[in-house]
Amino acid sequence: MEPAELTGLALDAATRAGAGYADARFVEEATESITVQDDRVEDLESGRSRGIGVRVLVDGCWGFAATALLDEPSVAAVGRRAVEIARASRRLQRDPVRLSGLEPVVATWSTPVERDPFEVGLDEKLALLLEACAAQRSVPGLGYAQAFVDLWRRRTLFHSSEGSRIDQTVTQTGAGIEAVAVGDGDLQRRTWPNSFRGRCEGGGWEVALGADLVGQGHRIAREAVELLAAPELPDRRTTVILDGSQLAIQLHESVGHPLELDRIFGMEAGYAGTSFVSVGDRGSLRYGSPLMSVEVDQSVPGGLGTFGFDDEGVPARRTPAIVDGVLAGFLTSRETAAVIGEASNGTMRADGWAALPLIRMPNVNLAPAPDGPTLDELIADTADGLLLSTNRSWSIDDKRVNFQFATEAAWEIRDGRIGRLYKNPTYDGRTTEFWGSMDAVCGPGEWRVWGTPNCGKGQPGQIARVSHGVAPARFRDVHVGVR
Amino acid sequence: MPRLGDDALYGLADAAIGIGGVDAAEALVLHQAGGLTRFADNRIHQATWRQDLELRVRVVVGGGRVGVAATHEATAEGARDAARRAREMAAAMPPDPDFPGMPGPAAYAAAGRWDEATAGSTPDERATLVAEVIGRLPAGVDAAGALETGETEVAIANTNGVRGSYAVTRAHFSILADAGSGTGYAEAAEPALADLPVDRLGGRAAEKAVASRDPRDLAPGVYPVVLEPAATATLVDFLGYLGFGAKAYDEGRSFLAGRLGSLVCSPLITMVDDGLAPDTIGAPFDFEGVPKRRVALIDRGVAANLLYDWRAAVKHGVEPTGHGLPAPSSEGAYPLHLAMLAGDSSLPDLIAGTDRGLLVTRFHYTNVVNPMETTITGMTRDGTFLIEDGKVVGAVKNLRFTQSILGALSAVRGVSAETELGGEDFGVVRSPALAIERFNFSSATTF
């Protein structure tokens, strides 16, 4: 059967079994992953996956079932099983789930791609990665060099009992390098353009070509070796400038996650936790300095969270989350938006056919300062502080208040100039105090989208690829050098 | 649900490895099915079921050139398509003169347990158990968590004669009880649902939640701690992650570099990986079809052994330990059945032996700060209590730790005789409670 017939079969089975609402996602995925270390290929893997997931509401109670077996009896059985699961869940139900309104839509969407990354020959991919490693290995004292490419293509055929039919294909590409220096019981690494296996964006092979893996290889390797001899960052309070990579993770952990409305409602309490934010804080909670404005945006070019429609069929949109430092909105689903009397802002995403859609960050972006400085100008404006570069470690409490991060490198800023390199930099803080200390944000010329391809949530666990648009920013009186 | 069975799994594997035009081929077939009943605020809000079959094919063509392809299409044609893709990728690879070949046939010990009732458990059964636990909660206590039951069937075959299969079930329950200003947590994993002490876990979480109400502030600093098994499991799990594999050791990026054979922590600590143990959710072989072996990683405080997948074993001229991951497995050997062995104390005795310190239920969102020093950071969560004069005197607000694992294990004063099994997906960890003389808390939070 064709995918559209399969989704129709699943919906039919679910509605005949008693579902009041049902949606079916046929998902077809292709993946490719390559890791080159020094002069050999360590990993070369190609993946294909197809399956169907069915979500139903029966008397206001959810059920979900999914299968990779795409014969007609198995697909129909999945529709019925979802209803069985929903019925079993009713025994503890208090208030029935309601969904916010949504106009059914028939549409197609696909990521703009200049060059299909799956059509690029393996020899061309390997040549790029081997050359990127060779550039790193030109630095004496390096332990080893790595270069990576990751490709994802996900086609989702979404079919709902309300009449939506959406055929959406998302293509994403990642490429990066990692230089590792080892010596005297120490290990230091530098990555480019980002940790998490590099720059990950929506798009095709042009993403990898634009990552400048070869051009940056020597510098990255040199910095890794230099870090071995660098001093540890002292424990003190100081001014810090976070580069884009680190600021993206700061935003992810301390803004994106706490504003997920399902977390606020306690729906993730059993695993990832809840939030210090409550619904009543909207309009009043001072989240950060007046320089802080954050937007939820499913449309920004190149974002890992850029799509036409979420996995409930809600169209992409841009909605404010924080305006001039004050909480203004949340990440919602049709279920959670209905509780606060609003329409969903389209953040429901599932990690493939086997997963139930959950509220996930799409692209959560910190606005640049319209007339903000360049990074060089911001450094020149800083009398005494640190530039922290490239995320290395992250941790935050289960309400998203106390956090601790580590970066790969930190450079002293003294009288507006970059100085000494420090290794193993760490900093900690509490969310609203930290964002309240932000006193400068770079301008639009420094703003770019950073991919975070490994966000985890849910039981069973799911991974989402998300992005954060940021420009570097400065924060005052931050505790660094955590011991 | 019913097993697919060996015939079905081997049928797919044989379709893949019979492709021809290759020097060698290997097919790993994983069939997983199961349901999860998730609850929050005392209601079941996300209940799911899924069935998946993954076939992973590794082929070798001349010069040791390897390609790997995976598919979830559970048909013979899907298997052959995956094998063809792997063959195309291998042909485009540069030669690998160090490719060690594939393992050969071996005998496998019995391991893992299949429980028919667990495999056949229904949404209704899971919902009933959850409802019963929630129904027993004291007034003013809400719960969130998940009850999951599932089955895994594995088959592997290669053109060198490797042929093996096994099937296991597992049940996992976790519950977070919320008493307003305090929370408590408990979890357990077992091969059989009937052996999961769901009611006891609910009661334990509720007691901790009530005891955690109105926590007081406590200044960060270095404290003696008593870690309950779920907290110890974090140390064990991360130490396993940080570098017992031979590849990491060879590359100098393991914390064991230069320390193999040396005392690295208290002699009270012995840590093993044993997929054949009767008290784990086990497996008879790894993902290359190599028989699993019990490996003492830390033996009475001494860094004793590394883990070797097939490639590392051939390189070093030693027996493989059965810790290979699914191809391409670039990270090398990895422990999936960790256990810190029991001692001879008890949790009450460990608490009684603490003058002033903290009792920690579990850790949250732990991450690596310095891999060579085994330094990790994370938060306490869901039941953190002050001990004074050997008694628990009240709850404290949660603290962040930044601590070297080996540093903590070097300061172990006591190990409980009771252990608990926890974990998800493929990996499990069995851990005791520990009393540790010095544990560094670097900051605190507001709750």
PDB file of C-alpha atoms in Angstrom, chain A residues 237-457:
ATOM      1  CA  ARG A 237      33.634  36.455  39.909  1.00  0.00           C
ATOM      2  CA  THR A 238      34.080  38.402  36.727  1.00  0.00           C
ATOM      3  CA  THR A 239      32.543  39.647  33.490  1.00  0.00           C
ATOM      4  CA  VAL A 240      32.079  37.018  30.818  1.00  0.00           C
ATOM      5  CA  ILE A 241      31.325  37.196  27.111  1.00  0.00           C
ATOM      6  CA  LEU A 242      29.735  33.989  25.829  1.00  0.00           C
ATOM      7  CA  ASP A 243      30.389  33.113  22.210  1.00  0.00           C
ATOM      8  CA  GLY A 244      27.538  31.895  20.034  1.00  0.00           C
ATOM      9  CA  SER A 245      28.068  28.203  20.709  1.00  0.00           C
ATOM     10  CA  GLN A 246      27.960  28.566  24.474  1.00  0.00           C
ATOM     11  CA  LEU A 247      25.219  31.200  24.492  1.00  0.00           C
ATOM     12  CA  ALA A 248      23.046  28.875  22.426  1.00  0.00           C
ATOM     13  CA  ILE A 249      23.310  26.163  25.085  1.00  0.00           C
ATOM     14  CA  GLN A 250      22.732  28.689  27.866  1.00  0.00           C
ATOM     15  CA  LEU A 251      19.551  29.716  26.078  1.00  0.00           C
ATOM     16  CA  HIS A 252      18.548  26.113  25.457  1.00  0.00           C
ATOM     17  CA  GLU A 253      18.857  24.933  29.035  1.00  0.00           C
ATOM     18  CA  SER A 254      17.753  28.009  30.982  1.00  0.00           C
ATOM     19  CA  VAL A 255      15.095  29.504  28.662  1.00  0.00           C
ATOM     20  CA  GLY A 256      13.872  26.990  26.095  1.00  0.00           C
ATOM     21  CA  HIS A 257      13.206  24.090  28.437  1.00  0.00           C
ATOM     22  CA  PRO A 258      11.595  25.999  31.331  1.00  0.00           C
ATOM     23  CA  LEU A 259       9.121  27.589  28.909  1.00  0.00           C
ATOM     24  CA  GLU A 260       7.805  24.267  27.628  1.00  0.00           C
ATOM     25  CA  LEU A 261       4.216  24.384  28.837  1.00  0.00           C
ATOM     26  CA  ASP A 262       4.023  20.639  29.436  1.00  0.00           C
ATOM     27  CA  ARG A 263       6.937  20.960  31.885  1.00  0.00           C
ATOM     28  CA  ILE A 264       5.167  23.875  33.572  1.00  0.00           C
ATOM     29  CA  PHE A 265       2.045  21.721  33.940  1.00  0.00           C
ATOM     30  CA  GLY A 266       4.071  18.913  35.524  1.00  0.00           C
ATOM     31  CA  MET A 267       3.768  16.524  32.615  1.00  0.00           C
ATOM     32  CA  GLU A 268       7.524  15.882  32.529  1.00  0.00           C
ATOM     33  CA  ALA A 269       7.960  15.716  36.319  1.00  0.00           C
ATOM     34  CA  GLY A 270       8.689  12.005  36.292  1.00  0.00           C
ATOM     35  CA  TYR A 271      11.780  12.399  34.188  1.00  0.00           C
ATOM     36  CA  ALA A 272      13.299  15.723  33.114  1.00  0.00           C
ATOM     37  CA  GLY A 273      11.526  17.783  35.740  1.00  0.00           C
ATOM     38  CA  THR A 274       9.295  20.808  35.953  1.00  0.00           C
ATOM     39  CA  SER A 275       9.914  24.560  35.757  1.00  0.00           C
ATOM     40  CA  PHE A 276      10.373  27.491  38.061  1.00  0.00           C
ATOM     41  CA  VAL A 277       8.017  29.350  35.720  1.00  0.00           C
ATOM     42  CA  SER A 278       4.249  29.272  36.194  1.00  0.00           C
ATOM     43  CA  VAL A 279       1.535  30.294  33.761  1.00  0.00           C
ATOM     44  CA  GLY A 280       0.656  33.280  35.925  1.00  0.00           C
ATOM     45  CA  ASP A 281       4.154  34.686  35.478  1.00  0.00           C
ATOM     46  CA  ARG A 282       3.400  35.803  31.956  1.00  0.00           C
ATOM     47  CA  GLY A 283       3.560  39.541  31.717  1.00  0.00           C
ATOM     48  CA  SER A 284       5.173  39.974  35.098  1.00  0.00           C
ATOM     49  CA  LEU A 285       8.168  37.704  35.605  1.00  0.00           C
ATOM     50  CA  ARG A 286      11.388  39.580  34.934  1.00  0.00           C
ATOM     51  CA  TYR A 287      13.362  36.829  33.239  1.00  0.00           C
ATOM     52  CA  GLY A 288      16.376  38.931  32.327  1.00  0.00           C
ATOM     53  CA  SER A 289      17.669  42.375  31.488  1.00  0.00           C
ATOM     54  CA  PRO A 290      15.699  44.661  29.129  1.00  0.00           C
ATOM     55  CA  LEU A 291      18.167  43.628  26.405  1.00  0.00           C
ATOM     56  CA  MET A 292      16.692  40.141  26.449  1.00  0.00           C
ATOM     57  CA  SER A 293      14.057  39.305  23.853  1.00  0.00           C
ATOM     58  CA  VAL A 294      13.451  35.691  22.866  1.00  0.00           C
ATOM     59  CA  GLU A 295      11.261  34.329  20.105  1.00  0.00           C
ATOM     60  CA  VAL A 296       9.986  30.847  19.192  1.00  0.00           C
ATOM     61  CA  ASP A 297      10.361  30.587  15.432  1.00  0.00           C
ATOM     62  CA  GLN A 298       9.786  27.612  13.144  1.00  0.00           C
ATOM     63  CA  SER A 299      10.677  29.583  10.016  1.00  0.00           C
ATOM     64  CA  VAL A 300      14.244  30.817  10.373  1.00  0.00           C
ATOM     65  CA  PRO A 301      16.391  29.638   7.439  1.00  0.00           C
ATOM     66  CA  GLY A 302      18.767  26.849   8.357  1.00  0.00           C
ATOM     67  CA  GLY A 303      17.240  26.030  11.693  1.00  0.00           C
ATOM     68  CA  LEU A 304      17.066  22.422  12.833  1.00  0.00           C
ATOM     69  CA  GLY A 305      13.621  23.343  14.119  1.00  0.00           C
ATOM     70  CA  THR A 306      12.501  24.837  10.820  1.00  0.00           C
ATOM     71  CA  PHE A 307       9.534  23.133   9.211  1.00  0.00           C
ATOM     72  CA  GLY A 308       6.202  23.873   7.617  1.00  0.00           C
ATOM     73  CA  PHE A 309       3.985  22.152  10.173  1.00  0.00           C
ATOM     74  CA  ASP A 310       4.539  20.514  13.532  1.00  0.00           C
ATOM     75  CA  ASP A 311       3.517  16.930  14.237  1.00  0.00           C
ATOM     76  CA  GLU A 312      -0.039  17.996  15.075  1.00  0.00           C
ATOM     77  CA  GLY A 313      -0.394  19.818  11.769  1.00  0.00           C
ATOM     78  CA  VAL A 314      -0.026  23.306  13.281  1.00  0.00           C
ATOM     79  CA  PRO A 315       1.597  25.702  10.778  1.00  0.00           C
ATOM     80  CA  ALA A 316       4.987  27.250  11.493  1.00  0.00           C
ATOM     81  CA  ARG A 317       4.890  30.668  13.072  1.00  0.00           C
ATOM     82  CA  ARG A 318       6.879  33.138  15.161  1.00  0.00           C
ATOM     83  CA  THR A 319       5.726  33.877  18.682  1.00  0.00           C
ATOM     84  CA  PRO A 320       7.307  35.904  21.451  1.00  0.00           C
ATOM     85  CA  ALA A 321       8.586  34.154  24.551  1.00  0.00           C
ATOM     86  CA  ILE A 322      10.395  37.010  26.320  1.00  0.00           C
ATOM     87  CA  VAL A 323      10.025  40.683  25.427  1.00  0.00           C
ATOM     88  CA  ASP A 324      12.438  43.232  26.825  1.00  0.00           C
ATOM     89  CA  GLY A 325      13.289  40.860  29.655  1.00  0.00           C
ATOM     90  CA  VAL A 326       9.715  40.027  30.693  1.00  0.00           C
ATOM     91  CA  LEU A 327       8.096  36.636  30.162  1.00  0.00           C
ATOM     92  CA  ALA A 328       5.653  36.851  27.254  1.00  0.00           C
ATOM     93  CA  GLY A 329       4.841  33.322  26.090  1.00  0.00           C
ATOM     94  CA  PHE A 330       5.448  29.595  26.141  1.00  0.00           C
ATOM     95  CA  LEU A 331       6.045  26.599  23.883  1.00  0.00           C
ATOM     96  CA  THR A 332       2.689  24.917  23.507  1.00  0.00           C
ATOM     97  CA  SER A 333       0.718  22.061  22.028  1.00  0.00           C
ATOM     98  CA  ARG A 334      -2.975  21.900  21.138  1.00  0.00           C
ATOM     99  CA  GLU A 335      -3.651  20.235  24.500  1.00  0.00           C
ATOM    100  CA  THR A 336      -1.670  22.645  26.666  1.00  0.00           C
ATOM    101  CA  ALA A 337      -2.673  25.731  24.690  1.00  0.00           C
ATOM    102  CA  ALA A 338      -6.327  24.836  25.243  1.00  0.00           C
ATOM    103  CA  VAL A 339      -5.759  24.931  29.003  1.00  0.00           C
ATOM    104  CA  ILE A 340      -4.686  28.585  28.777  1.00  0.00           C
ATOM    105  CA  GLY A 341      -7.329  29.412  26.198  1.00  0.00           C
ATOM    106  CA  GLU A 342      -5.028  29.921  23.254  1.00  0.00           C
ATOM    107  CA  ALA A 343      -4.036  28.377  19.967  1.00  0.00           C
ATOM    108  CA  SER A 344      -0.989  26.142  19.811  1.00  0.00           C
ATOM    109  CA  ASN A 345       2.212  27.779  18.607  1.00  0.00           C
ATOM    110  CA  GLY A 346       3.227  24.592  16.863  1.00  0.00           C
ATOM    111  CA  THR A 347       6.035  23.014  18.859  1.00  0.00           C
ATOM    112  CA  MET A 348       4.919  19.379  18.920  1.00  0.00           C
ATOM    113  CA  ARG A 349       7.583  17.140  17.395  1.00  0.00           C
ATOM    114  CA  ALA A 350       8.213  13.424  17.490  1.00  0.00           C
ATOM    115  CA  ASP A 351      11.520  11.625  17.039  1.00  0.00           C
ATOM    116  CA  GLY A 352      10.276   9.467  14.193  1.00  0.00           C
ATOM    117  CA  TRP A 353       7.299   7.201  13.704  1.00  0.00           C
ATOM    118  CA  ALA A 354       7.782   5.258  16.945  1.00  0.00           C
ATOM    119  CA  ALA A 355       7.577   8.283  19.195  1.00  0.00           C
ATOM    120  CA  LEU A 356       4.675  10.246  20.621  1.00  0.00           C
ATOM    121  CA  PRO A 357       4.868  13.945  19.722  1.00  0.00           C
ATOM    122  CA  LEU A 358       5.982  16.111  22.625  1.00  0.00           C
ATOM    123  CA  ILE A 359       6.517  19.834  23.053  1.00  0.00           C
ATOM    124  CA  ARG A 360      10.054  20.372  21.757  1.00  0.00           C
ATOM    125  CA  MET A 361      11.976  23.527  21.011  1.00  0.00           C
ATOM    126  CA  PRO A 362      11.996  24.313  17.299  1.00  0.00           C
ATOM    127  CA  ASN A 363      14.256  27.364  16.984  1.00  0.00           C
ATOM    128  CA  VAL A 364      14.337  29.476  20.133  1.00  0.00           C
ATOM    129  CA  ASN A 365      16.215  32.651  19.350  1.00  0.00           C
ATOM    130  CA  LEU A 366      17.682  35.542  21.315  1.00  0.00           C
ATOM    131  CA  ALA A 367      17.316  38.754  19.352  1.00  0.00           C
ATOM    132  CA  PRO A 368      20.460  40.691  18.509  1.00  0.00           C
ATOM    133  CA  ALA A 369      20.708  44.286  19.623  1.00  0.00           C
ATOM    134  CA  PRO A 370      19.584  46.320  16.572  1.00  0.00           C
ATOM    135  CA  ASP A 371      22.585  48.647  16.837  1.00  0.00           C
ATOM    136  CA  GLY A 372      24.709  46.247  18.787  1.00  0.00           C
ATOM    137  CA  PRO A 373      28.480  45.954  18.513  1.00  0.00           C
ATOM    138  CA  THR A 374      30.552  43.426  16.690  1.00  0.00           C
ATOM    139  CA  LEU A 375      32.246  40.840  18.871  1.00  0.00           C
ATOM    140  CA  ASP A 376      35.551  42.681  18.474  1.00  0.00           C
ATOM    141  CA  GLU A 377      33.896  45.898  19.582  1.00  0.00           C
ATOM    142  CA  LEU A 378      32.326  44.181  22.578  1.00  0.00           C
ATOM    143  CA  ILE A 379      35.684  42.784  23.633  1.00  0.00           C
ATOM    144  CA  ALA A 380      37.265  46.212  23.197  1.00  0.00           C
ATOM    145  CA  ASP A 381      34.540  47.618  25.446  1.00  0.00           C
ATOM    146  CA  THR A 382      35.342  45.169  28.248  1.00  0.00           C
ATOM    147  CA  ALA A 383      37.945  46.240  30.784  1.00  0.00           C
ATOM    148  CA  ASP A 384      38.386  42.989  32.678  1.00  0.00           C
ATOM    149  CA  GLY A 385      36.741  39.669  31.924  1.00  0.00           C
ATOM    150  CA  LEU A 386      36.749  36.461  29.937  1.00  0.00           C
ATOM    151  CA  LEU A 387      35.649  35.283  26.518  1.00  0.00           C
ATOM    152  CA  LEU A 388      34.225  31.762  26.905  1.00  0.00           C
ATOM    153  CA  SER A 389      34.232  29.726  23.726  1.00  0.00           C
ATOM    154  CA  THR A 390      32.421  26.549  22.603  1.00  0.00           C
ATOM    155  CA  ASN A 391      30.307  24.497  24.932  1.00  0.00           C
ATOM    156  CA  ARG A 392      31.895  21.418  26.518  1.00  0.00           C
ATOM    157  CA  SER A 393      29.524  20.436  29.371  1.00  0.00           C
ATOM    158  CA  TRP A 394      26.079  21.379  30.657  1.00  0.00           C
ATOM    159  CA  SER A 395      23.980  20.662  33.736  1.00  0.00           C
ATOM    160  CA  ILE A 396      20.945  22.322  35.335  1.00  0.00           C
ATOM    161  CA  ASP A 397      18.553  21.443  38.143  1.00  0.00           C
ATOM    162  CA  ASP A 398      15.114  19.954  37.577  1.00  0.00           C
ATOM    163  CA  LYS A 399      13.297  23.295  37.814  1.00  0.00           C
ATOM    164  CA  ARG A 400      15.883  24.998  35.569  1.00  0.00           C
ATOM    165  CA  VAL A 401      17.350  27.366  38.157  1.00  0.00           C
ATOM    166  CA  ASN A 402      20.872  26.302  39.217  1.00  0.00           C
ATOM    167  CA  PHE A 403      23.130  25.638  36.251  1.00  0.00           C
ATOM    168  CA  GLN A 404      26.769  24.880  35.591  1.00  0.00           C
ATOM    169  CA  PHE A 405      28.457  24.955  32.200  1.00  0.00           C
ATOM    170  CA  ALA A 406      31.931  24.289  30.897  1.00  0.00           C
ATOM    171  CA  THR A 407      33.478  25.544  27.689  1.00  0.00           C
ATOM    172  CA  GLU A 408      36.448  24.322  25.724  1.00  0.00           C
ATOM    173  CA  ALA A 409      38.494  27.481  26.137  1.00  0.00           C
ATOM    174  CA  ALA A 410      38.487  30.843  27.828  1.00  0.00           C
ATOM    175  CA  TRP A 411      40.575  33.868  27.012  1.00  0.00           C
ATOM    176  CA  GLU A 412      41.317  36.634  29.439  1.00  0.00           C
ATOM    177  CA  ILE A 413      40.159  40.090  28.385  1.00  0.00           C
ATOM    178  CA  ARG A 414      42.278  42.855  29.867  1.00  0.00           C
ATOM    179  CA  ASP A 415      41.753  46.486  28.922  1.00  0.00           C
ATOM    180  CA  GLY A 416      39.757  45.499  25.865  1.00  0.00           C
ATOM    181  CA  ARG A 417      42.308  43.056  24.509  1.00  0.00           C
ATOM    182  CA  ILE A 418      42.363  39.267  24.291  1.00  0.00           C
ATOM    183  CA  GLY A 419      45.110  37.825  26.448  1.00  0.00           C
ATOM    184  CA  ARG A 420      45.974  34.593  28.211  1.00  0.00           C
ATOM    185  CA  LEU A 421      44.293  31.275  27.362  1.00  0.00           C
ATOM    186  CA  TYR A 422      42.773  29.233  30.212  1.00  0.00           C
ATOM    187  CA  LYS A 423      41.772  25.579  30.210  1.00  0.00           C
ATOM    188  CA  ASN A 424      38.830  23.729  31.745  1.00  0.00           C
ATOM    189  CA  PRO A 425      36.700  26.869  32.109  1.00  0.00           C
ATOM    190  CA  THR A 426      33.487  26.518  34.059  1.00  0.00           C
ATOM    191  CA  TYR A 427      30.843  28.912  35.310  1.00  0.00           C
ATOM    192  CA  ASP A 428      27.687  28.555  37.340  1.00  0.00           C
ATOM    193  CA  GLY A 429      24.703  30.633  38.309  1.00  0.00           C
ATOM    194  CA  ARG A 430      20.958  30.888  38.674  1.00  0.00           C
ATOM    195  CA  THR A 431      18.778  31.530  35.666  1.00  0.00           C
ATOM    196  CA  THR A 432      17.043  34.857  36.213  1.00  0.00           C
ATOM    197  CA  GLU A 433      19.981  36.406  38.082  1.00  0.00           C
ATOM    198  CA  PHE A 434      22.260  35.433  35.221  1.00  0.00           C
ATOM    199  CA  TRP A 435      20.045  36.767  32.451  1.00  0.00           C
ATOM    200  CA  GLY A 436      19.481  39.871  34.536  1.00  0.00           C
ATOM    201  CA  SER A 437      23.212  40.528  34.438  1.00  0.00           C
ATOM    202  CA  MET A 438      23.327  40.668  30.629  1.00  0.00           C
ATOM    203  CA  ASP A 439      24.438  44.187  29.801  1.00  0.00           C
ATOM    204  CA  ALA A 440      25.350  43.935  26.126  1.00  0.00           C
ATOM    205  CA  VAL A 441      24.335  41.899  23.073  1.00  0.00           C
ATOM    206  CA  CYS A 442      26.112  41.966  19.742  1.00  0.00           C
ATOM    207  CA  GLY A 443      24.378  43.232  16.644  1.00  0.00           C
ATOM    208  CA  PRO A 444      22.741  41.509  13.681  1.00  0.00           C
ATOM    209  CA  GLY A 445      26.062  40.991  11.918  1.00  0.00           C
ATOM    210  CA  GLU A 446      27.129  38.582  14.648  1.00  0.00           C
ATOM    211  CA  TRP A 447      23.800  36.760  14.857  1.00  0.00           C
ATOM    212  CA  ARG A 448      23.657  33.232  13.519  1.00  0.00           C
ATOM    213  CA  VAL A 449      21.754  30.018  14.073  1.00  0.00           C
ATOM    214  CA  TRP A 450      23.436  27.273  16.135  1.00  0.00           C
ATOM    215  CA  GLY A 451      22.215  23.679  15.942  1.00  0.00           C
ATOM    216  CA  THR A 452      21.774  21.500  19.026  1.00  0.00           C
ATOM    217  CA  PRO A 453      21.172  18.035  17.587  1.00  0.00           C
ATOM    218  CA  ASN A 454      20.942  16.055  20.818  1.00  0.00           C
ATOM    219  CA  CYS A 455      18.122  17.420  22.999  1.00  0.00           C
ATOM    220  CA  GLY A 456      16.585  14.632  25.123  1.00  0.00           C
ATOM    221  CA  LYS A 457      13.090  14.446  26.615  1.00  0.00           C
TER     222      LYS A 457
END
